[in-house]
Amino acid sequence: MSAASGLTIDLSAIQANWKSLADMAPGARAGAVVKADAYGLGAARVAPALYDAGARDFFVALASEGRAIRPLLAQDADIYVLSGHMEGEDLTGLIPVLNSPEQFFRDRALRPRGAFAIQLDSGMNRLGLEPGEWAAIRAEALAAGPRLVMSHLACADEPEHPANAQQLQAFRAMTDGIGVPRALAATGGTLLGPDYHFDLVRLGIGMYGGLPYAEAKPVVGLALPVIQTREVRPGESVGYGYAWTAQRPARIATVAAGYADGLFRALARQGELKLWAGERACPVVGRISMDLITVDVTQLPFVPDTLDILNERQGVDALADLAGTIGYEILTSLGSRYPRTYR
């Protein structure tokens, strides 16, 4: 990463990851999930880049997210709203993914000619029509001409989990022979193989450089500016609670970032978090506070202007492991205070 501080987002890497995953499902269209502001990376920049790469099916969580990117994409791009048709929602130019009989009848009453999709619950018990609900409205729903019928896998990032095959069987039982395009797989499901691909795959975390797509190109880098350095004598302590005490003379750099910027306090709880000066790792010492992190840079011949917390050596999933969470949460938590550079 360059000496400039802030968040660097590699749009070409997102495009390359999307294309690589799309190539794994050659018989299906490859959609792009850009909900939560493209996993925190900026849907206004990411969605057009994915359109340029060839994506034509986009998925957002909320209608407001869809309305934000609708003017940025050509009219041949379909934008699916996963929360469906919420009461009072403006769905102009969008395709709601209807999750219940109530949503279906509301949508047909208010938008009788509007495009829509259907989500079925194949076992996750989160969103979608349950088998009995689907059976009750199936004929009417299919007669109305849904653009897509989809479901979602609960355990796709665990390839051997029995729920994958169970959900596949349940989805087939509800949809075989319906004559409508079908979708079941997100990134993890795409990696499970062709049985899960159907007519469209919804690519998400893998595009953004996260697991379970281990071969993904890195997408984000984050360099934190050094505000101040100080010499700490043996026996002196650093930060809140005096959580770290020097056992030897140490040079401590304080960098401008903290849990207000999505760098959770839990990242430092095991004492294993590192910041990087080029290829040299520097341990974080003491607690992460709201706006500041303290780093032992004693081993460096000089203190650089910035230290990296996200780079090719330490990606989002490495941080997630330290914090006891998942890469999705790291990405979507990266704060708005970072200067952003797209390349």
mmCIF file of C-alpha atoms in Angstrom:
data_model
loop_
_atom_site.group_PDB
_atom_site.id
_atom_site.type_symbol
_atom_site.label_atom_id
_atom_site.label_comp_id
_atom_site.label_asym_id
_atom_site.label_seq_id
_atom_site.Cartn_x
_atom_site.Cartn_y
_atom_site.Cartn_z
ATOM 1 C CA MET A 1 0.000 0.000 0.000
ATOM 2 C CA SER A 2 1.198 3.531 -0.655
ATOM 3 C CA ALA A 3 2.343 5.909 2.026
ATOM 4 C CA ALA A 4 -1.014 7.709 1.872
ATOM 5 C CA SER A 5 -3.294 6.805 4.749
ATOM 6 C CA GLY A 6 -6.802 5.488 4.332
ATOM 7 C CA LEU A 7 -8.794 2.721 2.704
ATOM 8 C CA THR A 8 -7.777 1.526 -0.750
ATOM 9 C CA ILE A 9 -10.407 -0.417 -2.721
ATOM 10 C CA ASP A 10 -9.279 -2.297 -5.806
ATOM 11 C CA LEU A 11 -12.220 -2.307 -8.221
ATOM 12 C CA SER A 12 -10.269 -4.342 -10.755
ATOM 13 C CA ALA A 13 -9.795 -7.071 -8.124
ATOM 14 C CA ILE A 14 -13.553 -7.098 -7.435
ATOM 15 C CA GLN A 15 -14.173 -7.456 -11.161
ATOM 16 C CA ALA A 16 -11.591 -10.233 -11.466
ATOM 17 C CA ASN A 17 -13.042 -12.134 -8.507
ATOM 18 C CA TRP A 18 -16.546 -11.828 -9.959
ATOM 19 C CA LYS A 19 -15.365 -13.151 -13.313
ATOM 20 C CA SER A 20 -13.457 -16.051 -11.747
ATOM 21 C CA LEU A 21 -16.475 -17.124 -9.719
ATOM 22 C CA ALA A 22 -18.771 -16.653 -12.713
ATOM 23 C CA ASP A 23 -16.525 -18.982 -14.710
ATOM 24 C CA MET A 24 -17.186 -21.701 -12.120
ATOM 25 C CA ALA A 25 -20.877 -21.644 -13.059
ATOM 26 C CA PRO A 26 -20.772 -21.440 -16.859
ATOM 27 C CA GLY A 27 -24.374 -22.536 -17.271
ATOM 28 C CA ALA A 28 -25.766 -19.812 -15.008
ATOM 29 C CA ARG A 29 -25.976 -16.046 -15.020
ATOM 30 C CA ALA A 30 -23.705 -14.456 -12.444
ATOM 31 C CA GLY A 31 -25.376 -11.873 -10.255
ATOM 32 C CA ALA A 32 -23.701 -9.467 -7.850
ATOM 33 C CA VAL A 33 -24.712 -8.806 -4.250
ATOM 34 C CA VAL A 34 -24.152 -5.122 -3.446
ATOM 35 C CA LYS A 35 -26.240 -4.817 -0.288
ATOM 36 C CA ALA A 36 -24.951 -2.919 2.765
ATOM 37 C CA ASP A 37 -23.265 -0.384 0.474
ATOM 38 C CA ALA A 38 -21.439 -3.182 -1.367
ATOM 39 C CA TYR A 39 -20.311 -4.753 1.912
ATOM 40 C CA GLY A 40 -19.125 -1.358 3.099
ATOM 41 C CA LEU A 41 -16.944 -0.626 0.079
ATOM 42 C CA GLY A 42 -19.213 1.838 -1.713
ATOM 43 C CA ALA A 43 -22.019 0.602 -3.955
ATOM 44 C CA ALA A 44 -21.913 3.792 -6.020
ATOM 45 C CA ARG A 45 -18.468 2.760 -7.275
ATOM 46 C CA VAL A 46 -18.691 -1.019 -7.003
ATOM 47 C CA ALA A 47 -22.004 -1.602 -8.807
ATOM 48 C CA PRO A 48 -21.024 0.266 -12.009
ATOM 49 C CA ALA A 49 -17.667 -1.530 -12.016
ATOM 50 C CA LEU A 50 -19.461 -4.877 -11.840
ATOM 51 C CA TYR A 51 -21.837 -3.814 -14.593
ATOM 52 C CA ASP A 52 -18.796 -3.011 -16.729
ATOM 53 C CA ALA A 53 -17.466 -6.501 -15.940
ATOM 54 C CA GLY A 54 -20.697 -8.047 -17.249
ATOM 55 C CA ALA A 55 -23.051 -8.323 -14.273
ATOM 56 C CA ARG A 56 -26.698 -7.594 -15.053
ATOM 57 C CA ASP A 57 -28.419 -8.957 -11.935
ATOM 58 C CA PHE A 58 -27.845 -7.023 -8.706
ATOM 59 C CA PHE A 59 -29.100 -7.810 -5.205
ATOM 60 C CA VAL A 60 -29.659 -5.346 -2.366
ATOM 61 C CA ALA A 61 -31.236 -5.786 1.047
ATOM 62 C CA LEU A 62 -33.431 -2.682 1.076
ATOM 63 C CA ALA A 63 -35.359 -0.716 -1.502
ATOM 64 C CA SER A 64 -33.481 2.431 -0.477
ATOM 65 C CA GLU A 65 -30.234 0.714 -1.483
ATOM 66 C CA GLY A 66 -31.737 -0.174 -4.836
ATOM 67 C CA ARG A 67 -32.980 3.355 -5.449
ATOM 68 C CA ALA A 68 -29.484 4.683 -4.733
ATOM 69 C CA ILE A 69 -27.845 2.629 -7.479
ATOM 70 C CA ARG A 70 -30.705 2.563 -10.007
ATOM 71 C CA PRO A 71 -29.589 5.815 -11.736
ATOM 72 C CA LEU A 72 -26.020 4.506 -11.941
ATOM 73 C CA LEU A 73 -26.871 1.402 -13.977
ATOM 74 C CA ALA A 74 -28.301 0.974 -17.452
ATOM 75 C CA GLN A 75 -31.902 -0.125 -17.793
ATOM 76 C CA ASP A 76 -30.902 -3.676 -18.718
ATOM 77 C CA ALA A 77 -29.636 -4.156 -15.153
ATOM 78 C CA ASP A 78 -32.134 -5.833 -12.825
ATOM 79 C CA ILE A 79 -32.010 -4.832 -9.156
ATOM 80 C CA TYR A 80 -33.585 -7.332 -6.765
ATOM 81 C CA VAL A 81 -34.666 -6.201 -3.284
ATOM 82 C CA LEU A 82 -34.219 -9.094 -0.862
ATOM 83 C CA SER A 83 -36.503 -7.664 1.835
ATOM 84 C CA GLY A 84 -39.368 -7.832 -0.641
ATOM 85 C CA HIS A 85 -42.337 -5.491 -0.800
ATOM 86 C CA MET A 86 -42.496 -3.694 2.525
ATOM 87 C CA GLU A 87 -45.609 -1.649 3.196
ATOM 88 C CA GLY A 88 -45.389 1.867 1.754
ATOM 89 C CA GLU A 89 -42.134 1.197 -0.106
ATOM 90 C CA ASP A 90 -41.279 2.847 -3.433
ATOM 91 C CA LEU A 91 -40.157 0.044 -5.760
ATOM 92 C CA THR A 92 -39.948 2.019 -8.980
ATOM 93 C CA GLY A 93 -37.362 0.409 -11.225
ATOM 94 C CA LEU A 94 -36.746 -2.414 -8.738
ATOM 95 C CA ILE A 95 -37.728 -6.077 -8.431
ATOM 96 C CA PRO A 96 -38.938 -7.115 -4.971
ATOM 97 C CA VAL A 97 -38.135 -10.647 -3.827
ATOM 98 C CA LEU A 98 -41.428 -11.578 -2.179
ATOM 99 C CA ASN A 99 -40.973 -13.541 1.036
ATOM 100 C CA SER A 100 -44.487 -14.288 2.280
ATOM 101 C CA PRO A 101 -48.060 -14.652 1.052
ATOM 102 C CA GLU A 102 -48.772 -11.215 2.535
ATOM 103 C CA GLN A 103 -46.018 -9.648 0.460
ATOM 104 C CA PHE A 104 -47.182 -11.475 -2.660
ATOM 105 C CA PHE A 105 -50.778 -10.277 -2.394
ATOM 106 C CA ARG A 106 -49.706 -6.748 -1.447
ATOM 107 C CA ASP A 107 -47.388 -6.583 -4.432
ATOM 108 C CA ARG A 108 -49.937 -7.940 -6.889
ATOM 109 C CA ALA A 109 -52.579 -5.528 -5.621
ATOM 110 C CA LEU A 110 -50.341 -2.461 -5.852
ATOM 111 C CA ARG A 111 -48.091 -3.454 -8.779
ATOM 112 C CA PRO A 112 -50.129 -5.914 -10.865
ATOM 113 C CA ARG A 113 -47.767 -5.584 -13.824
ATOM 114 C CA GLY A 114 -44.564 -4.985 -11.892
ATOM 115 C CA ALA A 115 -41.680 -7.441 -12.088
ATOM 116 C CA PHE A 116 -41.171 -9.588 -9.002
ATOM 117 C CA ALA A 117 -39.298 -12.612 -7.692
ATOM 118 C CA ILE A 118 -40.175 -15.213 -5.069
ATOM 119 C CA GLN A 119 -38.044 -16.494 -2.198
ATOM 120 C CA LEU A 120 -38.734 -19.932 -0.741
ATOM 121 C CA ASP A 121 -37.607 -21.221 2.636
ATOM 122 C CA SER A 122 -35.713 -24.446 1.961
ATOM 123 C CA GLY A 123 -34.738 -24.948 5.598
ATOM 124 C CA MET A 124 -32.956 -21.837 6.872
ATOM 125 C CA ASN A 125 -36.059 -20.524 8.674
ATOM 126 C CA ARG A 126 -35.220 -16.899 8.046
ATOM 127 C CA LEU A 127 -36.914 -15.464 4.948
ATOM 128 C CA GLY A 128 -39.138 -17.000 2.313
ATOM 129 C CA LEU A 129 -42.367 -18.901 1.846
ATOM 130 C CA GLU A 130 -42.520 -22.194 3.692
ATOM 131 C CA PRO A 131 -43.471 -25.276 1.657
ATOM 132 C CA GLY A 132 -47.115 -25.170 2.720
ATOM 133 C CA GLU A 133 -47.421 -21.465 1.952
ATOM 134 C CA TRP A 134 -45.818 -22.003 -1.440
ATOM 135 C CA ALA A 135 -48.162 -24.869 -2.241
ATOM 136 C CA ALA A 136 -51.148 -22.663 -1.425
ATOM 137 C CA ILE A 137 -50.219 -19.815 -3.784
ATOM 138 C CA ARG A 138 -47.916 -21.594 -6.241
ATOM 139 C CA ALA A 139 -50.348 -21.712 -9.161
ATOM 140 C CA GLU A 140 -51.350 -18.063 -8.768
ATOM 141 C CA ALA A 141 -47.750 -16.937 -8.273
ATOM 142 C CA LEU A 142 -46.476 -18.784 -11.335
ATOM 143 C CA ALA A 143 -49.355 -17.481 -13.433
ATOM 144 C CA ALA A 144 -48.269 -13.949 -12.516
ATOM 145 C CA GLY A 145 -44.861 -14.604 -14.100
ATOM 146 C CA PRO A 146 -42.086 -14.240 -11.507
ATOM 147 C CA ARG A 147 -38.715 -13.191 -12.867
ATOM 148 C CA LEU A 148 -36.890 -15.569 -10.496
ATOM 149 C CA VAL A 149 -37.578 -18.132 -7.773
ATOM 150 C CA MET A 150 -34.787 -18.401 -5.225
ATOM 151 C CA SER A 151 -33.722 -19.720 -1.850
ATOM 152 C CA HIS A 152 -30.617 -19.389 0.316
ATOM 153 C CA LEU A 153 -28.213 -21.915 1.833
ATOM 154 C CA ALA A 154 -27.498 -21.757 5.557
ATOM 155 C CA CYS A 155 -24.234 -23.731 5.653
ATOM 156 C CA ALA A 156 -22.658 -23.344 2.218
ATOM 157 C CA ASP A 157 -19.321 -22.294 3.732
ATOM 158 C CA GLU A 158 -19.135 -25.788 5.278
ATOM 159 C CA PRO A 159 -19.074 -28.057 2.198
ATOM 160 C CA GLU A 160 -19.604 -31.281 4.154
ATOM 161 C CA HIS A 161 -22.525 -30.003 6.204
ATOM 162 C CA PRO A 162 -25.593 -32.220 5.627
ATOM 163 C CA ALA A 163 -27.864 -29.164 5.478
ATOM 164 C CA ASN A 164 -26.535 -28.345 2.006
ATOM 165 C CA ALA A 165 -27.865 -31.518 0.420
ATOM 166 C CA GLN A 166 -31.066 -31.290 2.475
ATOM 167 C CA GLN A 167 -31.768 -27.755 1.298
ATOM 168 C CA LEU A 168 -30.944 -28.666 -2.292
ATOM 169 C CA GLN A 169 -33.442 -31.520 -2.136
ATOM 170 C CA ALA A 170 -36.090 -29.292 -0.552
ATOM 171 C CA PHE A 171 -35.581 -26.565 -3.150
ATOM 172 C CA ARG A 172 -35.854 -29.048 -5.990
ATOM 173 C CA ALA A 173 -38.989 -30.551 -4.493
ATOM 174 C CA MET A 174 -40.619 -27.116 -4.456
ATOM 175 C CA THR A 175 -39.407 -25.904 -7.852
ATOM 176 C CA ASP A 176 -38.669 -28.707 -10.300
ATOM 177 C CA GLY A 177 -40.710 -28.199 -13.443
ATOM 178 C CA ILE A 178 -41.892 -24.662 -12.699
ATOM 179 C CA GLY A 179 -40.446 -23.217 -15.905
ATOM 180 C CA VAL A 180 -39.038 -20.144 -14.128
ATOM 181 C CA PRO A 181 -35.343 -19.269 -13.634
ATOM 182 C CA ARG A 182 -34.098 -20.493 -10.258
ATOM 183 C CA ALA A 183 -31.302 -19.444 -7.890
ATOM 184 C CA LEU A 184 -29.959 -21.123 -4.763
ATOM 185 C CA ALA A 185 -26.220 -20.416 -4.538
ATOM 186 C CA ALA A 186 -24.319 -17.425 -3.242
ATOM 187 C CA THR A 187 -20.499 -17.554 -3.144
ATOM 188 C CA GLY A 188 -20.337 -20.660 -0.968
ATOM 189 C CA GLY A 189 -22.999 -22.445 -2.976
ATOM 190 C CA THR A 190 -21.181 -21.629 -6.204
ATOM 191 C CA LEU A 191 -18.114 -23.384 -4.810
ATOM 192 C CA LEU A 192 -20.224 -26.461 -3.952
ATOM 193 C CA GLY A 193 -20.522 -27.309 -7.633
ATOM 194 C CA PRO A 194 -22.978 -27.436 -10.533
ATOM 195 C CA ASP A 195 -25.812 -29.160 -8.665
ATOM 196 C CA TYR A 196 -26.289 -25.890 -6.774
ATOM 197 C CA HIS A 197 -25.938 -23.424 -9.659
ATOM 198 C CA PHE A 198 -29.355 -23.607 -11.354
ATOM 199 C CA ASP A 199 -29.958 -20.561 -13.591
ATOM 200 C CA LEU A 200 -28.328 -17.778 -11.567
ATOM 201 C CA VAL A 201 -25.689 -17.538 -8.835
ATOM 202 C CA ARG A 202 -25.565 -14.587 -6.445
ATOM 203 C CA LEU A 203 -21.922 -13.663 -5.894
ATOM 204 C CA GLY A 204 -21.130 -11.716 -2.739
ATOM 205 C CA ILE A 205 -18.322 -12.103 -0.206
ATOM 206 C CA GLY A 206 -16.025 -13.886 -2.654
ATOM 207 C CA MET A 207 -16.045 -10.846 -4.955
ATOM 208 C CA TYR A 208 -14.839 -8.722 -2.079
ATOM 209 C CA GLY A 209 -11.877 -10.950 -1.276
ATOM 210 C CA GLY A 210 -13.362 -12.979 1.570
ATOM 211 C CA LEU A 211 -13.764 -16.622 2.478
ATOM 212 C CA PRO A 212 -14.941 -19.152 1.514
ATOM 213 C CA TYR A 213 -13.336 -18.148 -1.801
ATOM 214 C CA ALA A 214 -9.741 -18.726 -0.725
ATOM 215 C CA GLU A 215 -8.341 -17.909 -4.187
ATOM 216 C CA ALA A 216 -9.827 -14.410 -4.259
ATOM 217 C CA LYS A 217 -7.602 -11.491 -5.131
ATOM 218 C CA PRO A 218 -7.194 -9.051 -2.216
ATOM 219 C CA VAL A 219 -9.584 -6.128 -2.558
ATOM 220 C CA VAL A 220 -8.992 -3.795 0.392
ATOM 221 C CA GLY A 221 -5.967 -2.209 1.987
ATOM 222 C CA LEU A 222 -6.007 0.020 5.036
ATOM 223 C CA ALA A 223 -3.115 2.243 6.096
ATOM 224 C CA LEU A 224 -3.347 4.132 9.387
ATOM 225 C CA PRO A 225 -1.485 7.419 9.947
ATOM 226 C CA VAL A 226 1.032 7.666 12.759
ATOM 227 C CA ILE A 227 0.217 10.665 14.959
ATOM 228 C CA GLN A 228 3.010 10.470 17.506
ATOM 229 C CA THR A 229 5.833 8.273 18.784
ATOM 230 C CA ARG A 230 7.312 8.117 22.254
ATOM 231 C CA GLU A 231 10.016 6.273 24.148
ATOM 232 C CA VAL A 232 8.670 4.093 26.963
ATOM 233 C CA ARG A 233 10.916 2.920 29.797
ATOM 234 C CA PRO A 234 10.762 -0.548 31.397
ATOM 235 C CA GLY A 235 7.941 -0.628 33.929
ATOM 236 C CA GLU A 236 5.892 2.082 32.208
ATOM 237 C CA SER A 237 2.444 1.175 30.918
ATOM 238 C CA VAL A 238 0.463 2.109 27.828
ATOM 239 C CA GLY A 239 -3.203 2.928 27.287
ATOM 240 C CA TYR A 240 -6.429 2.353 29.177
ATOM 241 C CA GLY A 241 -6.250 0.046 32.166
ATOM 242 C CA TYR A 242 -2.456 -0.107 31.835
ATOM 243 C CA ALA A 243 -3.117 -3.295 29.896
ATOM 244 C CA TRP A 244 0.475 -3.476 28.592
ATOM 245 C CA THR A 245 3.654 -2.753 30.510
ATOM 246 C CA ALA A 246 7.063 -2.441 28.885
ATOM 247 C CA GLN A 247 9.595 -5.088 29.884
ATOM 248 C CA ARG A 248 12.379 -3.305 27.973
ATOM 249 C CA PRO A 249 12.926 0.122 26.452
ATOM 250 C CA ALA A 250 10.324 0.484 23.708
ATOM 251 C CA ARG A 251 9.317 2.938 21.012
ATOM 252 C CA ILE A 252 5.526 3.221 20.786
ATOM 253 C CA ALA A 253 3.687 4.701 17.803
ATOM 254 C CA THR A 254 0.123 5.934 18.206
ATOM 255 C CA VAL A 255 -1.995 5.676 15.058
ATOM 256 C CA ALA A 256 -5.264 7.397 14.215
ATOM 257 C CA ALA A 257 -7.965 4.705 14.170
ATOM 258 C CA GLY A 258 -9.975 2.720 16.666
ATOM 259 C CA TYR A 259 -13.210 0.962 17.349
ATOM 260 C CA ALA A 260 -15.167 3.971 16.058
ATOM 261 C CA ASP A 261 -13.652 3.067 12.684
ATOM 262 C CA GLY A 262 -14.633 -0.602 12.798
ATOM 263 C CA LEU A 263 -11.420 -1.884 14.382
ATOM 264 C CA PHE A 264 -12.996 -3.743 17.271
ATOM 265 C CA ARG A 265 -11.485 -3.810 20.762
ATOM 266 C CA ALA A 266 -11.628 -7.600 20.525
ATOM 267 C CA LEU A 267 -8.941 -7.549 17.819
ATOM 268 C CA ALA A 268 -6.300 -6.910 20.473
ATOM 269 C CA ARG A 269 -7.614 -9.218 23.177
ATOM 270 C CA GLN A 270 -5.240 -12.092 22.359
ATOM 271 C CA GLY A 271 -2.162 -9.913 21.961
ATOM 272 C CA GLU A 272 -1.640 -11.190 18.409
ATOM 273 C CA LEU A 273 -2.746 -8.229 16.293
ATOM 274 C CA LYS A 274 -0.013 -6.765 14.102
ATOM 275 C CA LEU A 275 0.330 -3.645 12.024
ATOM 276 C CA TRP A 276 2.744 -3.707 9.142
ATOM 277 C CA ALA A 277 5.564 -1.487 7.941
ATOM 278 C CA GLY A 278 6.241 -2.984 4.541
ATOM 279 C CA GLU A 279 7.121 -6.613 5.251
ATOM 280 C CA ARG A 280 7.809 -6.082 8.959
ATOM 281 C CA ALA A 281 5.106 -6.863 11.504
ATOM 282 C CA CYS A 282 4.732 -4.610 14.536
ATOM 283 C CA PRO A 283 2.655 -5.792 17.517
ATOM 284 C CA VAL A 284 -0.265 -3.769 18.816
ATOM 285 C CA VAL A 285 0.162 -3.152 22.547
ATOM 286 C CA GLY A 286 -2.484 -2.131 25.036
ATOM 287 C CA ARG A 287 -6.151 -1.717 24.280
ATOM 288 C CA ILE A 288 -7.738 -0.410 21.116
ATOM 289 C CA SER A 289 -9.579 2.764 22.067
ATOM 290 C CA MET A 290 -12.212 4.757 20.202
ATOM 291 C CA ASP A 291 -9.828 6.677 17.956
ATOM 292 C CA LEU A 292 -6.324 5.393 18.717
ATOM 293 C CA ILE A 293 -4.181 2.259 18.557
ATOM 294 C CA THR A 294 -0.709 1.926 20.073
ATOM 295 C CA VAL A 295 1.951 -0.121 18.301
ATOM 296 C CA ASP A 296 5.425 -1.289 19.318
ATOM 297 C CA VAL A 297 7.746 -0.100 16.531
ATOM 298 C CA THR A 298 11.000 -0.591 18.431
ATOM 299 C CA GLN A 299 12.398 -2.952 15.805
ATOM 300 C CA LEU A 300 11.970 -0.494 12.923
ATOM 301 C CA PRO A 301 14.986 1.533 11.793
ATOM 302 C CA PHE A 302 12.642 4.513 11.380
ATOM 303 C CA VAL A 303 8.946 5.135 11.954
ATOM 304 C CA PRO A 304 6.956 5.423 8.712
ATOM 305 C CA ASP A 305 4.120 7.878 8.173
ATOM 306 C CA THR A 306 1.595 5.019 8.081
ATOM 307 C CA LEU A 307 1.219 1.448 9.281
ATOM 308 C CA ASP A 308 -0.980 -1.089 7.487
ATOM 309 C CA ILE A 309 -3.658 -3.108 9.237
ATOM 310 C CA LEU A 310 -5.124 -4.584 6.036
ATOM 311 C CA ASN A 311 -2.774 -5.689 3.284
ATOM 312 C CA GLU A 312 -1.796 -8.786 1.321
ATOM 313 C CA ARG A 313 -0.279 -10.336 4.465
ATOM 314 C CA GLN A 314 -3.215 -9.645 6.774
ATOM 315 C CA GLY A 315 -6.615 -9.702 5.111
ATOM 316 C CA VAL A 316 -10.146 -9.294 6.379
ATOM 317 C CA ASP A 317 -10.471 -12.931 7.417
ATOM 318 C CA ALA A 318 -7.247 -12.796 9.430
ATOM 319 C CA LEU A 319 -8.672 -9.833 11.341
ATOM 320 C CA ALA A 320 -11.966 -11.664 11.715
ATOM 321 C CA ASP A 321 -10.222 -14.638 13.308
ATOM 322 C CA LEU A 322 -8.560 -12.364 15.858
ATOM 323 C CA ALA A 323 -11.870 -10.693 16.707
ATOM 324 C CA GLY A 324 -13.844 -13.939 16.859
ATOM 325 C CA THR A 325 -16.107 -12.925 13.986
ATOM 326 C CA ILE A 326 -16.367 -13.252 10.191
ATOM 327 C CA GLY A 327 -14.908 -11.303 7.301
ATOM 328 C CA TYR A 328 -18.329 -9.922 6.388
ATOM 329 C CA GLU A 329 -18.485 -8.050 9.700
ATOM 330 C CA ILE A 330 -14.988 -6.628 9.314
ATOM 331 C CA LEU A 331 -15.768 -5.281 5.831
ATOM 332 C CA THR A 332 -19.169 -3.832 6.641
ATOM 333 C CA SER A 333 -17.846 -2.162 9.800
ATOM 334 C CA LEU A 334 -15.028 -0.198 8.176
ATOM 335 C CA GLY A 335 -15.874 3.358 9.105
ATOM 336 C CA SER A 336 -16.674 6.457 7.105
ATOM 337 C CA ARG A 337 -13.756 8.464 8.534
ATOM 338 C CA TYR A 338 -11.156 6.785 6.338
ATOM 339 C CA PRO A 339 -10.151 8.629 3.177
ATOM 340 C CA ARG A 340 -11.011 6.282 0.310
ATOM 341 C CA THR A 341 -9.037 5.645 -2.837
ATOM 342 C CA TYR A 342 -10.445 3.534 -5.676
ATOM 343 C CA ARG A 343 -8.235 1.984 -8.276
#
